[in-house]
């Protein structure tokens, strides 16, 4: 198995393994790489059957159920990512962490794309470790005392009506999470607010909350914290929602892009009040 970093900050490409026949030793190496790089990209895989993809995802833990999206017939764990000429929206077309509105959001997401547009449809990923670690120690300390509201009504209501979902009477999830969370495996702290689901910092006025969130979003979207994935048919990406955000570009309309997504259930986000790490990536001098 070869693990090759994609950028200095986030992501690695993994080659030389068959995800449909992973033994325990290989899975242990893969899991270590997942914790170290936050996003893993597999290029040389066959199109996994839904059962194979679900089987691989279950190696990481019990699966997460999406609160809104329709699933593949016979495979309730598989969410079909699909955008085409008639689509009104495309999934992930904005910076977010998957389903952060849930009390226990997904730990990981695994997406394999089978059908791609002639060009475009890349996905950007950003490290929320880097975003947090490059803030000044004073701001880090303050953020560690804050919690934020994450909501989903504004995102999910009616979103899948064109795929036959009638959500009348359904309540969409919301949750209060720490603004900074500790990753249970790496022990590192990551910024945990995102412009899609986070609606307000608890205890601040609307103006204060909007200003702080705007500053954090601008900071966390810096290109230095990112990698860009250009998909090929059957590329499979696995990302850690506890320490990353992503943005799936919908720049290929009216072309089609399609694949299967499976998510692994995570724990309730928590923060250990240990001293934060501060990294000077030359960024503080540029800001
Ligand atoms: C998503 O946010 O899960 C979609 C990602 C993608 O389509 O690249």
PDB file of C-alpha atoms and ligand atoms in Angstrom:
ATOM      1  CA  UNK A   1       0.000   0.000   0.000  1.00  0.00           C
ATOM      2  CA  UNK A   2       1.370   3.444  -0.926  1.00  0.00           C
ATOM      3  CA  UNK A   3       0.141   6.608   0.794  1.00  0.00           C
ATOM      4  CA  UNK A   4       1.140   9.791  -1.051  1.00  0.00           C
ATOM      5  CA  UNK A   5       0.311  13.228   0.400  1.00  0.00           C
ATOM      6  CA  UNK A   6      -1.746  15.507  -1.883  1.00  0.00           C
ATOM      7  CA  UNK A   7      -0.937  18.831  -0.188  1.00  0.00           C
ATOM      8  CA  UNK A   8       1.250  19.781   2.794  1.00  0.00           C
ATOM      9  CA  UNK A   9      -1.877  20.312   4.913  1.00  0.00           C
ATOM     10  CA  UNK A  10      -4.546  17.782   3.984  1.00  0.00           C
ATOM     11  CA  UNK A  11      -5.241  14.665   1.946  1.00  0.00           C
ATOM     12  CA  UNK A  12      -3.399  11.623   0.613  1.00  0.00           C
ATOM     13  CA  UNK A  13      -3.805   9.292  -2.310  1.00  0.00           C
ATOM     14  CA  UNK A  14      -3.762   5.597  -1.446  1.00  0.00           C
ATOM     15  CA  UNK A  15      -2.824   3.005  -4.032  1.00  0.00           C
ATOM     16  CA  UNK A  16      -1.959  -0.676  -4.090  1.00  0.00           C
ATOM     17  CA  UNK A  17      -4.967  -2.022  -2.184  1.00  0.00           C
ATOM     18  CA  UNK A  18      -8.285  -3.594  -3.105  1.00  0.00           C
ATOM     19  CA  UNK A  19     -11.037  -2.116  -0.930  1.00  0.00           C
ATOM     20  CA  UNK A  20     -13.249  -5.145  -1.503  1.00  0.00           C
ATOM     21  CA  UNK A  21     -10.687  -7.478   0.086  1.00  0.00           C
ATOM     22  CA  UNK A  22      -9.143  -5.596   2.958  1.00  0.00           C
ATOM     23  CA  UNK A  23      -7.614  -7.651   5.752  1.00  0.00           C
ATOM     24  CA  UNK A  24      -7.320  -6.385   9.340  1.00  0.00           C
ATOM     25  CA  UNK A  25      -3.659  -5.394   9.013  1.00  0.00           C
ATOM     26  CA  UNK A  26      -4.368  -3.358   5.866  1.00  0.00           C
ATOM     27  CA  UNK A  27      -7.378  -1.739   7.515  1.00  0.00           C
ATOM     28  CA  UNK A  28      -5.229  -0.711  10.501  1.00  0.00           C
ATOM     29  CA  UNK A  29      -2.718   1.034   8.176  1.00  0.00           C
ATOM     30  CA  UNK A  30      -5.582   2.657   6.294  1.00  0.00           C
ATOM     31  CA  UNK A  31      -7.174   3.879   9.511  1.00  0.00           C
ATOM     32  CA  UNK A  32      -3.877   5.435  10.646  1.00  0.00           C
ATOM     33  CA  UNK A  33      -3.607   7.203   7.264  1.00  0.00           C
ATOM     34  CA  UNK A  34      -7.205   8.413   7.602  1.00  0.00           C
ATOM     35  CA  UNK A  35      -6.436   9.948  11.012  1.00  0.00           C
ATOM     36  CA  UNK A  36      -3.189  11.492   9.746  1.00  0.00           C
ATOM     37  CA  UNK A  37      -4.379  12.961   6.419  1.00  0.00           C
ATOM     38  CA  UNK A  38      -8.155  13.517   7.022  1.00  0.00           C
ATOM     39  CA  UNK A  39      -9.041  12.820   3.360  1.00  0.00           C
ATOM     40  CA  UNK A  40      -8.057   9.653   1.495  1.00  0.00           C
ATOM     41  CA  UNK A  41      -8.443   9.254  -2.257  1.00  0.00           C
ATOM     42  CA  UNK A  42      -8.488   5.841  -3.950  1.00  0.00           C
ATOM     43  CA  UNK A  43      -8.103   5.809  -7.731  1.00  0.00           C
ATOM     44  CA  UNK A  44      -7.607   2.256  -8.873  1.00  0.00           C
ATOM     45  CA  UNK A  45     -10.781   0.642  -7.552  1.00  0.00           C
ATOM     46  CA  UNK A  46     -13.613  -1.155  -9.340  1.00  0.00           C
ATOM     47  CA  UNK A  47     -17.122   0.305  -9.082  1.00  0.00           C
ATOM     48  CA  UNK A  48     -18.121  -1.055  -5.668  1.00  0.00           C
ATOM     49  CA  UNK A  49     -21.506  -2.696  -5.390  1.00  0.00           C
ATOM     50  CA  UNK A  50     -23.719  -1.033  -2.750  1.00  0.00           C
ATOM     51  CA  UNK A  51     -23.095  -4.025  -0.440  1.00  0.00           C
ATOM     52  CA  UNK A  52     -19.320  -3.779  -0.903  1.00  0.00           C
ATOM     53  CA  UNK A  53     -19.339  -0.046  -0.188  1.00  0.00           C
ATOM     54  CA  UNK A  54     -21.549  -0.509   2.879  1.00  0.00           C
ATOM     55  CA  UNK A  55     -19.283  -3.357   4.044  1.00  0.00           C
ATOM     56  CA  UNK A  56     -16.167  -1.171   3.736  1.00  0.00           C
ATOM     57  CA  UNK A  57     -17.855   1.752   5.519  1.00  0.00           C
ATOM     58  CA  UNK A  58     -18.923  -0.512   8.407  1.00  0.00           C
ATOM     59  CA  UNK A  59     -15.242  -1.235   9.144  1.00  0.00           C
ATOM     60  CA  UNK A  60     -15.172   2.315  10.595  1.00  0.00           C
ATOM     61  CA  UNK A  61     -18.261   1.834  12.784  1.00  0.00           C
ATOM     62  CA  UNK A  62     -22.067   1.817  12.645  1.00  0.00           C
ATOM     63  CA  UNK A  63     -23.540   3.784   9.770  1.00  0.00           C
ATOM     64  CA  UNK A  64     -25.276   7.151   9.921  1.00  0.00           C
ATOM     65  CA  UNK A  65     -28.774   7.706   8.509  1.00  0.00           C
ATOM     66  CA  UNK A  66     -29.305  10.936   6.579  1.00  0.00           C
ATOM     67  CA  UNK A  67     -32.221  12.982   7.978  1.00  0.00           C
ATOM     68  CA  UNK A  68     -33.524  14.139   4.583  1.00  0.00           C
ATOM     69  CA  UNK A  69     -32.052  12.473   1.507  1.00  0.00           C
ATOM     70  CA  UNK A  70     -33.709   9.644  -0.415  1.00  0.00           C
ATOM     71  CA  UNK A  71     -31.766   6.387  -0.481  1.00  0.00           C
ATOM     72  CA  UNK A  72     -31.064   3.692  -3.026  1.00  0.00           C
ATOM     73  CA  UNK A  73     -33.855   1.102  -3.353  1.00  0.00           C
ATOM     74  CA  UNK A  74     -32.951  -1.894  -1.192  1.00  0.00           C
ATOM     75  CA  UNK A  75     -29.944  -0.084   0.330  1.00  0.00           C
ATOM     76  CA  UNK A  76     -31.122   2.437   2.938  1.00  0.00           C
ATOM     77  CA  UNK A  77     -27.495   3.267   3.838  1.00  0.00           C
ATOM     78  CA  UNK A  78     -26.663   4.508   0.333  1.00  0.00           C
ATOM     79  CA  UNK A  79     -27.424   8.103  -0.643  1.00  0.00           C
ATOM     80  CA  UNK A  80     -27.303   8.661  -4.422  1.00  0.00           C
ATOM     81  CA  UNK A  81     -25.409  11.849  -5.274  1.00  0.00           C
ATOM     82  CA  UNK A  82     -26.847  12.973  -8.588  1.00  0.00           C
ATOM     83  CA  UNK A  83     -26.949  16.274 -10.472  1.00  0.00           C
ATOM     84  CA  UNK A  84     -28.128  16.682 -14.058  1.00  0.00           C
ATOM     85  CA  UNK A  85     -29.702  19.159 -16.469  1.00  0.00           C
ATOM     86  CA  UNK A  86     -33.031  19.273 -14.580  1.00  0.00           C
ATOM     87  CA  UNK A  87     -31.529  19.498 -11.070  1.00  0.00           C
ATOM     88  CA  UNK A  88     -32.548  22.510  -8.994  1.00  0.00           C
ATOM     89  CA  UNK A  89     -29.739  21.960  -6.482  1.00  0.00           C
ATOM     90  CA  UNK A  90     -26.585  19.854  -6.338  1.00  0.00           C
ATOM     91  CA  UNK A  91     -25.402  18.323  -3.074  1.00  0.00           C
ATOM     92  CA  UNK A  92     -22.536  19.954  -1.295  1.00  0.00           C
ATOM     93  CA  UNK A  93     -22.371  23.079  -3.465  1.00  0.00           C
ATOM     94  CA  UNK A  94     -21.105  25.280  -0.615  1.00  0.00           C
ATOM     95  CA  UNK A  95     -18.626  24.866   2.259  1.00  0.00           C
ATOM     96  CA  UNK A  96     -19.930  22.483   4.893  1.00  0.00           C
ATOM     97  CA  UNK A  97     -19.280  19.566   7.198  1.00  0.00           C
ATOM     98  CA  UNK A  98     -21.733  16.764   6.544  1.00  0.00           C
ATOM     99  CA  UNK A  99     -24.934  16.937   8.596  1.00  0.00           C
ATOM    100  CA  UNK A 100     -23.402  18.988  11.433  1.00  0.00           C
ATOM    101  CA  UNK A 101     -27.011  19.748  12.454  1.00  0.00           C
ATOM    102  CA  UNK A 102     -27.248  16.239  13.968  1.00  0.00           C
ATOM    103  CA  UNK A 103     -26.546  15.702  17.690  1.00  0.00           C
ATOM    104  CA  UNK A 104     -24.133  12.969  16.579  1.00  0.00           C
ATOM    105  CA  UNK A 105     -22.949  13.997  13.096  1.00  0.00           C
ATOM    106  CA  UNK A 106     -21.218  11.564  10.739  1.00  0.00           C
ATOM    107  CA  UNK A 107     -17.617  10.714  11.544  1.00  0.00           C
ATOM    108  CA  UNK A 108     -16.727   9.923   7.949  1.00  0.00           C
ATOM    109  CA  UNK A 109     -18.228  10.110   4.488  1.00  0.00           C
ATOM    110  CA  UNK A 110     -17.308   7.785   1.661  1.00  0.00           C
ATOM    111  CA  UNK A 111     -18.238   8.794  -1.875  1.00  0.00           C
ATOM    112  CA  UNK A 112     -17.541   6.892  -5.086  1.00  0.00           C
ATOM    113  CA  UNK A 113     -18.449   8.678  -8.312  1.00  0.00           C
ATOM    114  CA  UNK A 114     -19.343   6.518 -11.289  1.00  0.00           C
ATOM    115  CA  UNK A 115     -20.490   9.091 -13.820  1.00  0.00           C
ATOM    116  CA  UNK A 116     -18.647  12.371 -14.395  1.00  0.00           C
ATOM    117  CA  UNK A 117     -19.139  15.473 -16.514  1.00  0.00           C
ATOM    118  CA  UNK A 118     -16.655  16.059 -19.373  1.00  0.00           C
ATOM    119  CA  UNK A 119     -14.864  18.560 -17.109  1.00  0.00           C
ATOM    120  CA  UNK A 120     -15.474  20.205 -13.734  1.00  0.00           C
ATOM    121  CA  UNK A 121     -17.270  18.696 -10.738  1.00  0.00           C
ATOM    122  CA  UNK A 122     -14.175  18.843  -8.516  1.00  0.00           C
ATOM    123  CA  UNK A 123     -14.506  18.740  -4.736  1.00  0.00           C
ATOM    124  CA  UNK A 124     -12.460  21.047  -2.493  1.00  0.00           C
ATOM    125  CA  UNK A 125     -11.520  19.937   1.016  1.00  0.00           C
ATOM    126  CA  UNK A 126     -10.182  22.184   3.793  1.00  0.00           C
ATOM    127  CA  UNK A 127      -8.447  21.261   7.047  1.00  0.00           C
ATOM    128  CA  UNK A 128     -10.178  22.608  10.120  1.00  0.00           C
ATOM    129  CA  UNK A 129      -7.106  21.653  12.189  1.00  0.00           C
ATOM    130  CA  UNK A 130      -5.077  24.120  10.121  1.00  0.00           C
ATOM    131  CA  UNK A 131      -7.853  26.704  10.389  1.00  0.00           C
ATOM    132  CA  UNK A 132      -7.870  26.484  14.190  1.00  0.00           C
ATOM    133  CA  UNK A 133      -4.139  26.096  14.758  1.00  0.00           C
ATOM    134  CA  UNK A 134      -3.291  29.238  12.750  1.00  0.00           C
ATOM    135  CA  UNK A 135      -5.533  31.532  14.808  1.00  0.00           C
ATOM    136  CA  UNK A 136      -3.897  33.647  17.495  1.00  0.00           C
ATOM    137  CA  UNK A 137      -3.687  32.058  20.953  1.00  0.00           C
ATOM    138  CA  UNK A 138      -6.026  34.754  22.367  1.00  0.00           C
ATOM    139  CA  UNK A 139      -8.738  34.017  19.821  1.00  0.00           C
ATOM    140  CA  UNK A 140      -8.229  30.267  20.212  1.00  0.00           C
ATOM    141  CA  UNK A 141      -8.826  30.558  23.973  1.00  0.00           C
ATOM    142  CA  UNK A 142     -12.018  32.573  23.471  1.00  0.00           C
ATOM    143  CA  UNK A 143     -13.395  30.251  20.784  1.00  0.00           C
ATOM    144  CA  UNK A 144     -12.819  27.310  23.111  1.00  0.00           C
ATOM    145  CA  UNK A 145     -15.354  28.806  25.516  1.00  0.00           C
ATOM    146  CA  UNK A 146     -18.101  29.126  22.867  1.00  0.00           C
ATOM    147  CA  UNK A 147     -20.847  26.927  21.436  1.00  0.00           C
ATOM    148  CA  UNK A 148     -22.727  27.350  18.163  1.00  0.00           C
ATOM    149  CA  UNK A 149     -26.195  26.447  16.907  1.00  0.00           C
ATOM    150  CA  UNK A 150     -26.336  24.193  13.830  1.00  0.00           C
ATOM    151  CA  UNK A 151     -29.686  23.929  12.012  1.00  0.00           C
ATOM    152  CA  UNK A 152     -31.020  22.260   8.866  1.00  0.00           C
ATOM    153  CA  UNK A 153     -34.609  23.383   8.268  1.00  0.00           C
ATOM    154  CA  UNK A 154     -33.353  26.093   5.867  1.00  0.00           C
ATOM    155  CA  UNK A 155     -31.368  23.511   3.892  1.00  0.00           C
ATOM    156  CA  UNK A 156     -33.494  20.388   3.804  1.00  0.00           C
ATOM    157  CA  UNK A 157     -37.126  21.594   3.648  1.00  0.00           C
ATOM    158  CA  UNK A 158     -38.410  20.609   0.189  1.00  0.00           C
ATOM    159  CA  UNK A 159     -34.896  19.919  -1.104  1.00  0.00           C
ATOM    160  CA  UNK A 160     -35.636  16.415  -2.328  1.00  0.00           C
ATOM    161  CA  UNK A 161     -39.224  16.989  -3.503  1.00  0.00           C
ATOM    162  CA  UNK A 162     -38.141  16.368  -7.102  1.00  0.00           C
ATOM    163  CA  UNK A 163     -36.924  12.927  -6.007  1.00  0.00           C
ATOM    164  CA  UNK A 164     -40.297  12.061  -4.492  1.00  0.00           C
ATOM    165  CA  UNK A 165     -39.649  13.038  -0.853  1.00  0.00           C
ATOM    166  CA  UNK A 166     -42.731  14.502   0.873  1.00  0.00           C
ATOM    167  CA  UNK A 167     -41.405  16.067   4.086  1.00  0.00           C
ATOM    168  CA  UNK A 168     -44.698  17.580   5.332  1.00  0.00           C
ATOM    169  CA  UNK A 169     -44.760  17.317   9.114  1.00  0.00           C
ATOM    170  CA  UNK A 170     -41.123  16.210   9.312  1.00  0.00           C
ATOM    171  CA  UNK A 171     -38.884  17.978  11.837  1.00  0.00           C
ATOM    172  CA  UNK A 172     -35.331  18.586  10.724  1.00  0.00           C
ATOM    173  CA  UNK A 173     -32.482  18.289  13.238  1.00  0.00           C
ATOM    174  CA  UNK A 174     -30.689  21.066  15.075  1.00  0.00           C
ATOM    175  CA  UNK A 175     -27.950  20.885  17.663  1.00  0.00           C
ATOM    176  CA  UNK A 176     -25.655  22.948  19.847  1.00  0.00           C
ATOM    177  CA  UNK A 177     -21.963  22.069  19.377  1.00  0.00           C
ATOM    178  CA  UNK A 178     -18.656  23.412  20.671  1.00  0.00           C
ATOM    179  CA  UNK A 179     -17.078  25.917  18.265  1.00  0.00           C
ATOM    180  CA  UNK A 180     -13.839  23.961  18.632  1.00  0.00           C
ATOM    181  CA  UNK A 181     -13.878  20.176  18.907  1.00  0.00           C
ATOM    182  CA  UNK A 182     -11.288  17.620  19.900  1.00  0.00           C
ATOM    183  CA  UNK A 183     -10.708  14.782  17.469  1.00  0.00           C
ATOM    184  CA  UNK A 184     -11.048  11.570  19.501  1.00  0.00           C
ATOM    185  CA  UNK A 185      -8.278   9.728  17.614  1.00  0.00           C
ATOM    186  CA  UNK A 186      -5.681  12.418  16.915  1.00  0.00           C
ATOM    187  CA  UNK A 187      -6.332  14.513  20.040  1.00  0.00           C
ATOM    188  CA  UNK A 188      -6.017  17.651  17.855  1.00  0.00           C
ATOM    189  CA  UNK A 189      -8.466  20.543  18.014  1.00  0.00           C
ATOM    190  CA  UNK A 190     -10.465  21.575  14.947  1.00  0.00           C
ATOM    191  CA  UNK A 191     -12.677  24.557  14.200  1.00  0.00           C
ATOM    192  CA  UNK A 192     -16.264  23.299  13.994  1.00  0.00           C
ATOM    193  CA  UNK A 193     -18.473  25.993  12.438  1.00  0.00           C
ATOM    194  CA  UNK A 194     -19.521  25.993   8.779  1.00  0.00           C
ATOM    195  CA  UNK A 195     -21.515  28.403   6.602  1.00  0.00           C
ATOM    196  CA  UNK A 196     -24.156  25.864   5.592  1.00  0.00           C
ATOM    197  CA  UNK A 197     -25.460  24.590   8.939  1.00  0.00           C
ATOM    198  CA  UNK A 198     -24.113  26.969  11.618  1.00  0.00           C
ATOM    199  CA  UNK A 199     -26.655  29.714  12.250  1.00  0.00           C
ATOM    200  CA  UNK A 200     -25.471  31.478  15.406  1.00  0.00           C
ATOM    201  CA  UNK A 201     -22.885  31.562  18.171  1.00  0.00           C
ATOM    202  CA  UNK A 202     -24.684  30.935  21.444  1.00  0.00           C
ATOM    203  CA  UNK A 203     -24.768  33.882  23.858  1.00  0.00           C
ATOM    204  CA  UNK A 204     -23.676  36.581  21.375  1.00  0.00           C
ATOM    205  CA  UNK A 205     -25.935  39.205  19.818  1.00  0.00           C
ATOM    206  CA  UNK A 206     -26.950  38.629  16.200  1.00  0.00           C
ATOM    207  CA  UNK A 207     -24.463  41.293  15.022  1.00  0.00           C
ATOM    208  CA  UNK A 208     -21.604  39.907  17.122  1.00  0.00           C
ATOM    209  CA  UNK A 209     -22.329  36.363  15.992  1.00  0.00           C
ATOM    210  CA  UNK A 210     -22.570  37.311  12.304  1.00  0.00           C
ATOM    211  CA  UNK A 211     -19.292  39.258  12.463  1.00  0.00           C
ATOM    212  CA  UNK A 212     -17.401  36.473  14.237  1.00  0.00           C
ATOM    213  CA  UNK A 213     -18.749  33.749  11.937  1.00  0.00           C
ATOM    214  CA  UNK A 214     -17.941  35.853   8.853  1.00  0.00           C
ATOM    215  CA  UNK A 215     -14.345  36.257  10.027  1.00  0.00           C
ATOM    216  CA  UNK A 216     -14.003  32.531  10.818  1.00  0.00           C
ATOM    217  CA  UNK A 217     -15.490  31.467   7.457  1.00  0.00           C
ATOM    218  CA  UNK A 218     -13.145  33.791   5.560  1.00  0.00           C
ATOM    219  CA  UNK A 219     -10.193  32.391   7.503  1.00  0.00           C
ATOM    220  CA  UNK A 220     -11.117  28.721   7.198  1.00  0.00           C
ATOM    221  CA  UNK A 221     -11.538  29.011   3.402  1.00  0.00           C
ATOM    222  CA  UNK A 222      -7.918  30.029   2.813  1.00  0.00           C
ATOM    223  CA  UNK A 223      -6.423  28.077  -0.118  1.00  0.00           C
ATOM    224  CA  UNK A 224      -3.410  27.097   2.024  1.00  0.00           C
ATOM    225  CA  UNK A 225      -5.694  24.840   4.093  1.00  0.00           C
ATOM    226  CA  UNK A 226      -7.139  23.077   1.040  1.00  0.00           C
ATOM    227  CA  UNK A 227      -6.727  20.266  -1.440  1.00  0.00           C
ATOM    228  CA  UNK A 228      -8.704  19.900  -4.659  1.00  0.00           C
ATOM    229  CA  UNK A 229      -9.945  16.529  -5.866  1.00  0.00           C
ATOM    230  CA  UNK A 230     -10.453  16.067  -9.605  1.00  0.00           C
ATOM    231  CA  UNK A 231     -12.479  12.889  -9.896  1.00  0.00           C
ATOM    232  CA  UNK A 232     -11.993  10.085 -12.411  1.00  0.00           C
ATOM    233  CA  UNK A 233     -14.582   7.338 -12.980  1.00  0.00           C
ATOM    234  CA  UNK A 234     -14.740   5.161  -9.820  1.00  0.00           C
ATOM    235  CA  UNK A 235     -12.493   7.420  -7.741  1.00  0.00           C
ATOM    236  CA  UNK A 236     -13.507   6.867  -4.131  1.00  0.00           C
ATOM    237  CA  UNK A 237     -12.937   9.559  -1.502  1.00  0.00           C
ATOM    238  CA  UNK A 238     -13.146   9.068   2.245  1.00  0.00           C
ATOM    239  CA  UNK A 239     -13.204  12.187   4.431  1.00  0.00           C
ATOM    240  CA  UNK A 240     -13.206  12.880   8.136  1.00  0.00           C
ATOM    241  CA  UNK A 241     -16.072  15.219   9.000  1.00  0.00           C
ATOM    242  CA  UNK A 242     -14.625  15.920  12.455  1.00  0.00           C
ATOM    243  CA  UNK A 243     -11.747  17.999  11.114  1.00  0.00           C
ATOM    244  CA  UNK A 244     -12.568  18.965   7.493  1.00  0.00           C
ATOM    245  CA  UNK A 245     -15.036  20.877   5.371  1.00  0.00           C
ATOM    246  CA  UNK A 246     -15.723  20.372   1.684  1.00  0.00           C
ATOM    247  CA  UNK A 247     -17.295  22.142  -1.277  1.00  0.00           C
ATOM    248  CA  UNK A 248     -18.548  20.179  -4.309  1.00  0.00           C
ATOM    249  CA  UNK A 249     -18.376  22.520  -7.301  1.00  0.00           C
ATOM    250  CA  UNK A 250     -21.491  22.595  -9.506  1.00  0.00           C
ATOM    251  CA  UNK A 251     -19.710  24.144 -12.472  1.00  0.00           C
ATOM    252  CA  UNK A 252     -20.684  21.414 -14.971  1.00  0.00           C
ATOM    253  CA  UNK A 253     -24.415  22.086 -15.548  1.00  0.00           C
ATOM    254  CA  UNK A 254     -26.154  20.865 -17.728  1.00  0.00           C
ATOM    255  CA  UNK A 255     -23.937  17.760 -17.588  1.00  0.00           C
ATOM    256  CA  UNK A 256     -24.506  14.844 -15.257  1.00  0.00           C
ATOM    257  CA  UNK A 257     -22.504  13.675 -12.225  1.00  0.00           C
ATOM    258  CA  UNK A 258     -23.528  10.623 -10.183  1.00  0.00           C
ATOM    259  CA  UNK A 259     -22.271   8.323  -7.445  1.00  0.00           C
ATOM    260  CA  UNK A 260     -22.935   6.574  -4.146  1.00  0.00           C
ATOM    261  CA  UNK A 261     -22.338   8.089  -0.722  1.00  0.00           C
ATOM    262  CA  UNK A 262     -22.271   6.226   2.598  1.00  0.00           C
ATOM    263  CA  UNK A 263     -21.710   7.904   5.977  1.00  0.00           C
ATOM    264  CA  UNK A 264     -20.388   6.482   9.244  1.00  0.00           C
ATOM    265  CA  UNK A 265     -21.974   7.581  12.520  1.00  0.00           C
ATOM    266  CA  UNK A 266     -19.817   9.734  14.784  1.00  0.00           C
ATOM    267  CA  UNK A 267     -19.910  10.738  18.427  1.00  0.00           C
ATOM    268  CA  UNK A 268     -21.349  13.932  19.911  1.00  0.00           C
ATOM    269  CA  UNK A 269     -18.694  16.615  19.343  1.00  0.00           C
ATOM    270  CA  UNK A 270     -16.735  17.407  22.513  1.00  0.00           C
ATOM    271  CA  UNK A 271     -13.851  19.668  23.518  1.00  0.00           C
ATOM    272  CA  UNK A 272     -11.054  18.736  25.889  1.00  0.00           C
ATOM    273  CA  UNK A 273      -9.907  21.905  27.643  1.00  0.00           C
ATOM    274  CA  UNK A 274      -6.186  21.283  27.123  1.00  0.00           C
ATOM    275  CA  UNK A 275      -3.780  23.974  25.848  1.00  0.00           C
ATOM    276  CA  UNK A 276      -4.324  24.650  22.127  1.00  0.00           C
ATOM    277  CA  UNK A 277      -1.528  24.294  19.577  1.00  0.00           C
ATOM    278  CA  UNK A 278      -0.659  27.484  17.704  1.00  0.00           C
ATOM    279  CA  UNK A 279       1.092  27.159  14.329  1.00  0.00           C
ATOM    280  CA  UNK A 280       2.548  30.149  12.509  1.00  0.00           C
ATOM    281  CA  UNK A 281       2.101  29.190   8.846  1.00  0.00           C
ATOM    282  CA  UNK A 282       3.248  32.709   7.904  1.00  0.00           C
ATOM    283  CA  UNK A 283      -0.464  33.422   7.734  1.00  0.00           C
ATOM    284  CA  UNK A 284      -0.754  35.712  10.733  1.00  0.00           C
ATOM    285  CA  UNK A 285       1.700  38.072   9.028  1.00  0.00           C
ATOM    286  CA  UNK A 286      -0.435  38.129   5.883  1.00  0.00           C
ATOM    287  CA  UNK A 287      -3.838  38.630   7.483  1.00  0.00           C
TER     288      UNK A 287
HETATM  289  C1  LIG B   1     -21.331  15.934  -0.436  1.00  0.00           C
HETATM  290  O1  LIG B   1     -21.308  17.032   0.122  1.00  0.00           O
HETATM  291  O2  LIG B   1     -21.450  14.899   0.193  1.00  0.00           O
HETATM  292  C2  LIG B   1     -21.140  15.842  -1.927  1.00  0.00           C
HETATM  293  C3  LIG B   1     -19.693  15.797  -2.259  1.00  0.00           C
HETATM  294  C4  LIG B   1     -19.472  15.676  -3.739  1.00  0.00           C
HETATM  295  O3  LIG B   1     -20.430  15.445  -4.481  1.00  0.00           O
HETATM  296  O4  LIG B   1     -18.318  15.804  -4.168  1.00  0.00           O
END
